[in-house]
């Protein structure tokens, strides 16, 4: 995308990022990176700043200091629309699907970006292949889907945008345990296909098992980071997040 970029440049690079709301700072100097094809988790409790991090990266919350670069392109100050056109696509917390529209219209709405033009039919076929339950329910109103199906729809909608990288905000939130398993399998499958993924989760154990690397977010700062496997056996992580 940019000439100065090389394969060694992280796809997403966040440095010293600060942001917040109306005078209240939430992110207090975040450094993190995601390399091409990597699955990286950001785990942390409720209120740690995970959603604020995603929303700052996508330009929905204004970054007040630091930098965010996607494929070498600086993002701070850029509109959310333009950031989406670069292929940095989020699956928002709480799915945010259109309940009164059909499954298929929700998917089509994912393809309104310029970058998605001409790919719609093929991507939709691939999504229906991936999620047969969505195919069976393509004409059903999205609001009548189960929580797990709605999450699949939110992921499908994001895939319609032809993402270079997906940022998933708590995809397992509010789902029954068996559906949580399916959801993590879906993320693992996308990862195995080479998708670059930033997975934000309170489900620490599953996320650390799935990802290559992870960051533990506490009070708007990175308290710990490392390989998922190592963090799973870290005493602080075991005590604070795994109840061990
Ligand atoms: N729109 C908002 N306006 C004001 N404060 C907010 C807003 N959204 C989140 N916050 C505050 O920012 C902090 C981090 O929240 P959030 O990023 O949602 O955390 P997480 O996603 O990790 O649960 C919390 O203290 C929360 O109350
Ligand atoms: Mg959140």
Coordinates of N, CA, C and O in Angstrom, one line a residue, residues 58-175:
X58 N -10.3 2.7 15.1 CA -11.2 2.9 13.9 C -11.7 4.3 13.8 O -12.5 4.6 12.9
X59 N -11.2 5.2 14.6 CA -11.5 6.6 14.5 C -12.8 7.0 15.0 O -13.3 8.1 14.8
X60 N -13.5 6.1 15.7 CA -14.8 6.5 16.3 C -14.6 7.3 17.6 O -15.5 8.0 18.1
X61 N -13.5 7.0 18.3 CA -13.1 7.8 19.5 C -11.8 8.5 19.1 O -10.9 7.8 18.4
X62 N -11.6 9.8 19.4 CA -10.4 10.5 18.9 C -9.2 10.1 19.8 O -9.3 10.2 21.0
X63 N -8.2 9.7 19.1 CA -6.9 9.5 19.8 C -6.3 10.8 20.1 O -6.2 11.7 19.2
X64 N -5.8 11.0 21.4 CA -5.3 12.3 21.8 C -3.8 12.4 21.8 O -3.2 13.5 21.9
X65 N -3.1 11.3 21.8 CA -1.7 11.2 21.7 C -1.3 9.8 21.2 O -2.0 8.9 21.2
X66 N 0.0 9.8 20.7 CA 0.5 8.5 20.2 C 0.2 8.4 18.7 O -0.2 9.3 18.0
X67 N 0.3 7.1 18.2 CA 0.1 6.9 16.8 C -0.5 5.5 16.6 O -0.3 4.6 17.4
X68 N -1.3 5.4 15.4 CA -1.8 4.2 15.0 C -1.4 4.1 13.5 O -1.7 5.1 12.7
X69 N -0.8 3.0 13.0 CA -0.5 2.9 11.6 C -1.0 1.5 11.1 O -0.9 0.5 11.8
X70 N -1.7 1.6 10.0 CA -2.2 0.3 9.4 C -1.6 0.2 8.0 O -1.7 1.0 7.2
X71 N -0.8 -0.9 7.9 CA 0.0 -1.1 6.7 C 0.8 0.1 6.4 O 0.9 0.5 5.2
X72 N 1.3 0.8 7.4 CA 2.2 1.9 7.2 C 1.5 3.2 7.1 O 2.1 4.3 7.0
X73 N 0.1 3.2 7.0 CA -0.6 4.4 6.8 C -1.1 5.0 8.2 O -1.7 4.2 8.9
X74 N -0.7 6.2 8.5 CA -1.2 6.8 9.8 C -2.7 7.0 9.9 O -3.3 7.5 8.9
X75 N -3.3 6.5 11.0 CA -4.8 6.5 11.0 C -5.3 7.7 11.9 O -6.5 8.0 11.7
X76 N -4.6 8.2 12.9 CA -5.2 9.2 13.8 C -5.6 10.4 13.0 O -4.8 10.9 12.2
X77 N -6.9 10.8 13.2 CA -7.4 11.9 12.5 C -8.1 11.5 11.2 O -8.8 12.3 10.6
X78 N -8.0 10.3 10.8 CA -8.7 9.8 9.6 C -10.1 9.4 9.9 O -10.3 9.0 11.0
X79 N -11.0 9.6 9.0 CA -12.4 9.2 9.3 C -12.6 7.7 9.3 O -11.8 7.0 8.7
X80 N -13.6 7.3 10.1 CA -13.9 5.8 10.2 C -14.2 5.3 8.8 O -13.7 4.2 8.5
X81 N -14.9 6.0 7.9 CA -15.2 5.5 6.6 C -13.9 5.2 5.8 O -13.8 4.2 5.2
X82 N -12.9 6.2 5.9 CA -11.7 5.9 5.1 C -10.9 4.8 5.7 O -10.2 4.0 5.0
X83 N -10.9 4.7 7.1 CA -10.2 3.6 7.7 C -10.8 2.2 7.3 O -10.1 1.3 6.9
X84 N -12.2 2.2 7.2 CA -12.8 0.9 6.7 C -12.4 0.6 5.2 O -12.2 -0.5 4.9
X85 N -12.3 1.7 4.4 CA -11.9 1.5 3.0 C -10.5 0.9 2.9 O -10.1 0.4 1.9
X86 N -9.7 1.1 4.0 CA -8.3 0.5 3.9 C -8.4 -1.0 4.2 O -7.4 -1.7 4.1
X87 N -9.6 -1.5 4.7 CA -9.7 -2.9 5.0 C -9.6 -3.3 6.4 O -9.4 -4.5 6.8
X88 N -9.6 -2.3 7.3 CA -9.5 -2.5 8.7 C -10.9 -2.5 9.2 O -11.6 -1.5 9.4
X89 N -11.5 -3.7 9.5 CA -12.9 -3.8 9.7 C -13.2 -4.4 11.1 O -12.6 -5.4 11.5
X90 N -14.1 -3.8 11.8 CA -14.5 -4.3 13.1 C -15.8 -5.0 13.2 O -16.7 -4.7 12.4
X91 N -15.9 -6.0 14.0 CA -17.1 -6.7 14.4 C -17.4 -6.1 15.8 O -16.8 -6.5 16.7
X92 N -18.4 -5.2 15.8 CA -18.6 -4.4 17.1 C -19.1 -5.3 18.2 O -19.8 -6.3 18.0
X93 N -18.9 -4.8 19.4 CA -19.4 -5.4 20.6 C -20.9 -5.4 20.6 O -21.5 -4.4 20.1
X94 N -21.6 -6.5 20.9 CA -23.0 -6.5 20.9 C -23.6 -6.7 19.5 O -24.8 -6.5 19.3
X95 N -22.8 -7.1 18.6 CA -23.2 -7.5 17.2 C -23.7 -6.3 16.3 O -23.3 -6.1 15.2
X96 N -24.6 -5.5 16.9 CA -25.2 -4.3 16.2 C -25.6 -4.7 14.8 O -25.3 -4.0 13.8
X97 N -26.4 -5.7 14.7 CA -27.0 -6.1 13.4 C -28.3 -5.3 13.3 O -28.8 -4.8 14.3
X98 N -28.9 -5.3 12.1 CA -30.2 -4.6 11.9 C -31.3 -5.6 12.1 O -31.6 -6.4 11.2
X99 N -31.9 -5.6 13.3 CA -32.9 -6.6 13.7 C -34.1 -6.7 12.8 O -34.6 -7.8 12.5
X100 N -34.5 -5.6 12.2 CA -35.7 -5.5 11.4 C -35.4 -5.9 9.9 O -36.3 -5.8 9.1
X101 N -34.2 -6.2 9.6 CA -33.9 -6.5 8.2 C -33.5 -8.0 8.1 O -33.1 -8.6 9.1
X102 N -33.6 -8.5 6.9 CA -33.3 -10.0 6.7 C -31.8 -10.2 6.9 O -31.0 -9.3 6.9
X103 N -31.5 -11.5 7.1 CA -30.1 -11.9 7.2 C -29.3 -11.4 5.9 O -28.2 -10.8 6.0
X104 N -29.9 -11.6 4.8 CA -29.2 -11.3 3.5 C -29.0 -9.8 3.4 O -28.0 -9.3 2.9
X105 N -30.0 -8.9 3.8 CA -29.8 -7.5 3.7 C -28.7 -7.1 4.7 O -28.0 -6.1 4.3
X106 N -28.6 -7.7 5.8 CA -27.6 -7.3 6.7 C -26.2 -7.6 6.1 O -25.3 -6.9 6.2
X107 N -26.1 -8.8 5.4 CA -24.8 -9.1 4.7 C -24.5 -8.1 3.7 O -23.4 -7.6 3.5
X108 N -25.6 -7.7 2.9 CA -25.4 -6.7 1.8 C -24.8 -5.4 2.3 O -24.0 -4.7 1.7
X109 N -25.4 -5.0 3.5 CA -24.9 -3.8 4.1 C -23.4 -3.8 4.4 O -22.8 -2.7 4.5
X110 N -22.9 -5.0 4.6 CA -21.4 -5.1 4.9 C -20.6 -4.8 3.6 O -19.4 -4.5 3.7
X111 N -21.3 -4.8 2.5 CA -20.6 -4.7 1.2 C -20.8 -3.3 0.6 O -20.6 -3.1 -0.6
X112 N -21.2 -2.3 1.4 CA -21.5 -1.0 0.8 C -20.2 -0.2 0.5 O -20.1 0.8 -0.1
X113 N -19.1 -0.7 1.1 CA -17.8 0.0 0.9 C -17.4 -0.1 -0.5 O -17.7 -1.1 -1.2
X114 N -16.6 0.9 -1.0 CA -16.1 0.9 -2.4 C -15.3 -0.4 -2.6 O -15.3 -1.0 -3.6
X115 N -14.5 -0.7 -1.6 CA -13.5 -1.8 -1.7 C -14.3 -3.2 -1.9 O -13.7 -4.1 -2.4
X116 N -15.6 -3.2 -1.5 CA -16.3 -4.5 -1.6 C -17.0 -4.7 -2.9 O -17.5 -5.7 -3.2
X117 N -17.1 -3.6 -3.7 CA -17.8 -3.7 -5.0 C -17.3 -4.8 -5.9 O -16.1 -4.9 -6.0
X118 N -18.2 -5.5 -6.5 CA -17.8 -6.5 -7.4 C -17.5 -7.9 -6.8 O -17.3 -8.9 -7.4
X119 N -17.4 -7.9 -5.4 CA -17.0 -9.1 -4.7 C -18.2 -9.7 -4.0 O -18.1 -10.8 -3.4
X120 N -19.4 -9.0 -4.1 CA -20.5 -9.3 -3.2 C -21.0 -10.7 -3.4 O -21.1 -11.5 -2.4
X121 N -21.3 -11.2 -4.6 CA -21.9 -12.5 -4.8 C -21.0 -13.6 -4.3 O -21.4 -14.5 -3.6
X122 N -19.7 -13.5 -4.7 CA -18.8 -14.6 -4.4 C -18.6 -14.6 -2.9 O -18.5 -15.7 -2.3
X123 N -18.5 -13.5 -2.2 CA -18.2 -13.5 -0.8 C -19.4 -14.0 0.0 O -19.3 -14.8 0.9
X124 N -20.6 -13.6 -0.5 CA -21.8 -14.1 0.1 C -21.9 -15.6 0.0 O -22.3 -16.3 1.0
X125 N -21.6 -16.2 -1.1 CA -21.6 -17.6 -1.3 C -20.7 -18.3 -0.3 O -21.0 -19.3 0.3
X126 N -19.5 -17.7 -0.1 CA -18.5 -18.2 0.8 C -19.0 -18.2 2.2 O -18.8 -19.1 3.0
X127 N -19.7 -17.1 2.6 CA -20.2 -16.9 4.0 C -21.3 -17.9 4.2 O -21.3 -18.6 5.3
X128 N -22.2 -18.2 3.2 CA -23.2 -19.2 3.4 C -22.6 -20.6 3.5 O -23.2 -21.4 4.2
X129 N -21.5 -20.8 2.8 CA -20.8 -22.0 2.9 C -20.2 -22.2 4.3 O -20.3 -23.3 4.9
X130 N -19.7 -21.1 4.8 CA -19.1 -21.2 6.1 C -20.1 -21.3 7.3 O -19.9 -22.0 8.3
X131 N -21.2 -20.6 7.1 CA -22.3 -20.6 8.1 C -23.6 -21.1 7.5 O -24.5 -20.3 7.1
X132 N -23.8 -22.4 7.3 CA -25.0 -23.0 6.7 C -26.3 -22.5 7.4 O -27.3 -22.3 6.7
X133 N -26.2 -22.2 8.7 CA -27.4 -21.7 9.4 C -27.9 -20.4 8.9 O -29.0 -20.1 8.9
X134 N -26.9 -19.6 8.5 CA -27.3 -18.3 7.9 C -27.9 -18.5 6.5 O -28.8 -17.8 6.1
X135 N -27.4 -19.4 5.8 CA -27.9 -19.7 4.4 C -29.4 -20.2 4.6 O -30.3 -19.7 3.8
X136 N -29.7 -21.1 5.5 CA -31.0 -21.5 5.7 C -32.0 -20.4 6.1 O -33.2 -20.5 5.9
X137 N -31.4 -19.4 6.8 CA -32.3 -18.3 7.3 C -32.1 -17.0 6.6 O -32.3 -15.9 7.1
X138 N -31.6 -17.1 5.3 CA -31.3 -15.9 4.6 C -32.4 -14.8 4.5 O -32.1 -13.7 4.4
X139 N -33.7 -15.3 4.5 CA -34.8 -14.4 4.4 C -35.4 -14.1 5.7 O -36.4 -13.3 5.8
X140 N -34.9 -14.7 6.8 CA -35.5 -14.4 8.1 C -35.0 -13.1 8.6 O -33.9 -12.7 8.3
X141 N -35.8 -12.4 9.5 CA -35.4 -11.2 10.1 C -34.3 -11.5 11.1 O -34.3 -12.4 11.9
X142 N -33.2 -10.6 11.0 CA -32.0 -10.9 11.8 C -32.3 -10.9 13.3 O -31.7 -11.6 14.1
X143 N -33.3 -10.1 13.7 CA -33.7 -10.0 15.1 C -34.2 -11.3 15.7 O -34.3 -11.5 16.9
X144 N -34.7 -12.2 14.8 CA -35.2 -13.5 15.3 C -34.2 -14.6 15.3 O -34.5 -15.7 15.7
X145 N -32.9 -14.3 15.0 CA -31.9 -15.3 15.1 C -31.5 -15.4 16.6 O -31.6 -14.5 17.4
X146 N -30.9 -16.6 16.9 CA -30.3 -16.8 18.2 C -29.1 -15.9 18.4 O -28.5 -15.4 17.4
X147 N -28.6 -15.7 19.6 CA -27.4 -14.9 19.9 C -26.2 -15.4 19.1 O -25.5 -14.6 18.5
X148 N -26.0 -16.7 19.0 CA -24.9 -17.3 18.3 C -25.0 -17.0 16.8 O -24.0 -16.6 16.1
X149 N -26.2 -17.1 16.3 CA -26.4 -16.9 14.8 C -26.2 -15.4 14.5 O -25.7 -15.0 13.5
X150 N -26.6 -14.5 15.4 CA -26.4 -13.1 15.2 C -24.9 -12.8 15.2 O -24.5 -11.9 14.5
X151 N -24.2 -13.5 16.1 CA -22.7 -13.2 16.1 C -22.1 -13.7 14.7 O -21.2 -13.0 14.2
X152 N -22.6 -14.8 14.2 CA -22.1 -15.3 12.9 C -22.4 -14.3 11.9 O -21.6 -14.0 10.9
X153 N -23.6 -13.7 12.0 CA -24.1 -12.7 11.0 C -23.2 -11.5 11.0 O -22.8 -10.9 10.0
X154 N -22.8 -11.1 12.3 CA -22.0 -9.9 12.4 C -20.6 -10.2 11.8 O -20.0 -9.3 11.2
X155 N -20.1 -11.4 12.0 CA -18.8 -11.7 11.4 C -19.0 -11.8 9.9 O -18.1 -11.3 9.1
X156 N -20.1 -12.4 9.4 CA -20.3 -12.5 8.0 C -20.4 -11.1 7.3 O -19.8 -10.8 6.3
X157 N -21.1 -10.2 8.0 CA -21.2 -8.8 7.5 C -19.8 -8.2 7.4 O -19.5 -7.5 6.4
X158 N -19.0 -8.4 8.4 CA -17.6 -7.8 8.3 C -16.8 -8.5 7.1 O -16.0 -7.8 6.5
X159 N -17.0 -9.8 6.9 CA -16.3 -10.4 5.8 C -16.7 -9.9 4.4 O -15.9 -9.8 3.5
X160 N -18.0 -9.4 4.4 CA -18.5 -8.8 3.1 C -17.7 -7.6 2.7 O -17.7 -7.2 1.6
X161 N -17.1 -7.0 3.7 CA -16.3 -5.7 3.4 C -14.9 -6.0 2.9 O -14.1 -5.1 2.7
X162 N -14.6 -7.3 2.6 CA -13.3 -7.7 2.1 C -12.1 -7.2 3.1 O -11.2 -6.5 2.7
X163 N -12.2 -7.6 4.4 CA -11.2 -7.1 5.3 C -9.8 -7.6 5.0 O -9.6 -8.7 4.6
X164 N -8.9 -6.7 5.3 CA -7.5 -7.1 5.3 C -7.2 -7.6 6.8 O -6.4 -8.5 7.0
X165 N -7.8 -7.0 7.7 CA -7.7 -7.3 9.1 C -9.1 -7.2 9.8 O -9.8 -6.2 9.5
X166 N -9.4 -8.1 10.7 CA -10.6 -8.1 11.4 C -10.3 -7.8 12.9 O -9.4 -8.4 13.5
X167 N -11.1 -6.9 13.5 CA -11.0 -6.6 14.9 C -12.4 -7.1 15.5 O -13.4 -6.4 15.2
X168 N -12.3 -8.1 16.3 CA -13.6 -8.6 16.9 C -13.7 -8.2 18.4 O -12.8 -8.5 19.2
X169 N -14.8 -7.5 18.7 CA -14.9 -7.0 20.1 C -15.9 -7.9 20.8 O -17.1 -7.9 20.6
X170 N -15.3 -8.7 21.7 CA -16.1 -9.6 22.6 C -17.1 -10.5 21.9 O -18.3 -10.5 22.2
X171 N -16.7 -11.2 20.8 CA -17.6 -12.0 20.1 C -18.3 -13.1 21.0 O -19.4 -13.5 20.6
X172 N -17.7 -13.5 22.1 CA -18.4 -14.6 22.9 C -19.3 -14.0 24.0 O -20.0 -14.8 24.6
X173 N -19.4 -12.7 24.1 CA -20.2 -12.1 25.1 C -21.6 -12.5 25.1 O -22.3 -12.4 24.0
X174 N -22.2 -13.0 26.2 CA -23.6 -13.4 26.2 C -24.0 -14.7 25.6 O -25.2 -14.9 25.4
X175 N -23.0 -15.4 25.1 CA -23.4 -16.7 24.4 C -23.3 -17.9 25.3 O -22.5 -17.9 26.2

